[in-house]
Amino acid sequence: MAGGGYQPRKLATRRFHSREFAAATFSAFALSPASAAMLKCTSANMAKTTTAMNAMQDGPAKMEMGKHIALANADLSKGNMRGGCMHYMLAQKAGMMK
């Protein structure tokens, strides 16, 4: 079995590389100027985002924003604050699309 055996070191290395990639992606996102403009996940800010969405012209960005706001409302009504805030942030990103 010269080359066909299980090699756990490669799996561990691959897992380590994915952790490095995730850490680099997170730090790049946290330090980017676009994330500084993101609003916190509060009911007042969600109302502002919904108002801004309603003022947008129809298009793919508005449709995606509406989808994520609906998903955020559904998650928040179930008590899933983490999921609701995640969809709220995705709605903000969709609103920034051109």
Tab-separated table of C-alpha atoms in Angstrom:
chain	number	residue	atom	x	y	z
A	1	MET	CA	0.000	0.000	0.000
A	2	ALA	CA	2.536	2.510	-1.087
A	3	GLY	CA	0.217	5.350	-2.081
A	4	GLY	CA	-3.378	4.410	-1.503
A	5	GLY	CA	-3.581	4.550	2.284
A	6	TYR	CA	-5.332	7.101	4.461
A	7	GLN	CA	-3.168	10.119	5.222
A	8	PRO	CA	-4.466	12.008	8.285
A	9	ARG	CA	-1.746	14.667	8.106
A	10	LYS	CA	-3.090	16.009	4.808
A	11	LEU	CA	-6.586	16.292	6.278
A	12	ALA	CA	-5.265	18.158	9.313
A	13	THR	CA	-3.245	20.472	7.061
A	14	ARG	CA	-6.273	21.142	4.875
A	15	ARG	CA	-8.351	21.924	7.967
A	16	PHE	CA	-5.619	24.280	9.213
A	17	HIS	CA	-5.497	26.100	5.882
A	18	SER	CA	-9.264	26.590	5.907
A	19	ARG	CA	-9.006	28.086	9.409
A	20	GLU	CA	-6.281	30.459	8.220
A	21	PHE	CA	-8.430	31.444	5.253
A	22	ALA	CA	-11.457	32.053	7.473
A	23	ALA	CA	-9.406	34.182	9.866
A	24	ALA	CA	-7.931	36.221	7.017
A	25	THR	CA	-11.338	36.723	5.430
A	26	PHE	CA	-12.870	37.789	8.732
A	27	SER	CA	-10.093	40.266	9.477
A	28	ALA	CA	-10.259	41.708	5.951
A	29	PHE	CA	-14.014	42.161	6.274
A	30	ALA	CA	-13.771	43.669	9.761
A	31	LEU	CA	-11.194	46.219	8.617
A	32	SER	CA	-12.841	47.141	5.321
A	33	PRO	CA	-14.513	50.555	4.979
A	34	ALA	CA	-17.767	49.007	3.729
A	35	SER	CA	-18.285	47.179	7.015
A	36	ALA	CA	-17.836	50.442	8.924
A	37	ALA	CA	-20.985	51.791	7.257
A	38	MET	CA	-23.060	48.797	8.371
A	39	LEU	CA	-25.673	49.581	10.986
A	40	LYS	CA	-26.044	47.634	14.203
A	41	CYS	CA	-28.823	45.089	14.496
A	42	THR	CA	-31.465	47.138	16.325
A	43	SER	CA	-35.151	47.603	15.610
A	44	ALA	CA	-34.638	51.313	14.831
A	45	ASN	CA	-31.892	50.538	12.307
A	46	MET	CA	-33.967	47.744	10.761
A	47	ALA	CA	-36.805	50.242	10.290
A	48	LYS	CA	-34.376	52.666	8.594
A	49	THR	CA	-33.155	49.903	6.281
A	50	THR	CA	-36.709	48.914	5.376
A	51	THR	CA	-37.564	52.542	4.620
A	52	ALA	CA	-34.457	52.852	2.458
A	53	MET	CA	-35.400	49.644	0.634
A	54	ASN	CA	-38.881	50.957	-0.101
A	55	ALA	CA	-37.354	54.121	-1.594
A	56	MET	CA	-35.057	52.130	-3.930
A	57	GLN	CA	-35.907	51.631	-7.572
A	58	ASP	CA	-37.013	48.145	-8.547
A	59	GLY	CA	-34.206	45.815	-9.466
A	60	PRO	CA	-32.220	42.787	-8.351
A	61	ALA	CA	-30.670	44.596	-5.361
A	62	LYS	CA	-34.082	45.597	-4.028
A	63	MET	CA	-35.446	42.087	-4.526
A	64	GLU	CA	-32.541	40.496	-2.671
A	65	MET	CA	-32.741	43.092	0.075
A	66	GLY	CA	-36.458	42.390	0.527
A	67	LYS	CA	-35.790	38.652	0.669
A	68	HIS	CA	-33.187	39.036	3.418
A	69	ILE	CA	-35.331	41.447	5.430
A	70	ALA	CA	-38.202	38.940	5.279
A	71	LEU	CA	-35.863	36.157	6.419
A	72	ALA	CA	-34.539	38.393	9.212
A	73	ASN	CA	-38.079	39.113	10.405
A	74	ALA	CA	-38.928	35.401	10.340
A	75	ASP	CA	-35.831	34.486	12.352
A	76	LEU	CA	-36.384	37.267	14.870
A	77	SER	CA	-40.013	36.232	15.386
A	78	LYS	CA	-38.772	32.706	16.194
A	79	GLY	CA	-36.306	34.111	18.734
A	80	ASN	CA	-33.232	33.426	16.593
A	81	MET	CA	-31.357	36.703	17.117
A	82	ARG	CA	-28.161	35.461	15.480
A	83	GLY	CA	-29.911	34.350	12.292
A	84	GLY	CA	-32.001	37.515	12.172
A	85	CYS	CA	-28.976	39.766	12.474
A	86	MET	CA	-27.110	37.729	9.867
A	87	HIS	CA	-29.933	38.237	7.353
A	88	TYR	CA	-30.149	41.906	8.303
A	89	MET	CA	-26.444	42.356	7.499
A	90	LEU	CA	-26.932	40.521	4.205
A	91	ALA	CA	-29.834	42.860	3.410
A	92	GLN	CA	-27.552	45.850	3.989
A	93	LYS	CA	-24.911	44.345	1.692
A	94	ALA	CA	-27.550	43.720	-0.976
A	95	GLY	CA	-28.605	47.356	-0.699
A	96	MET	CA	-25.033	48.446	-1.427
A	97	MET	CA	-24.926	46.441	-4.679
A	98	LYS	CA	-24.917	48.383	-7.905
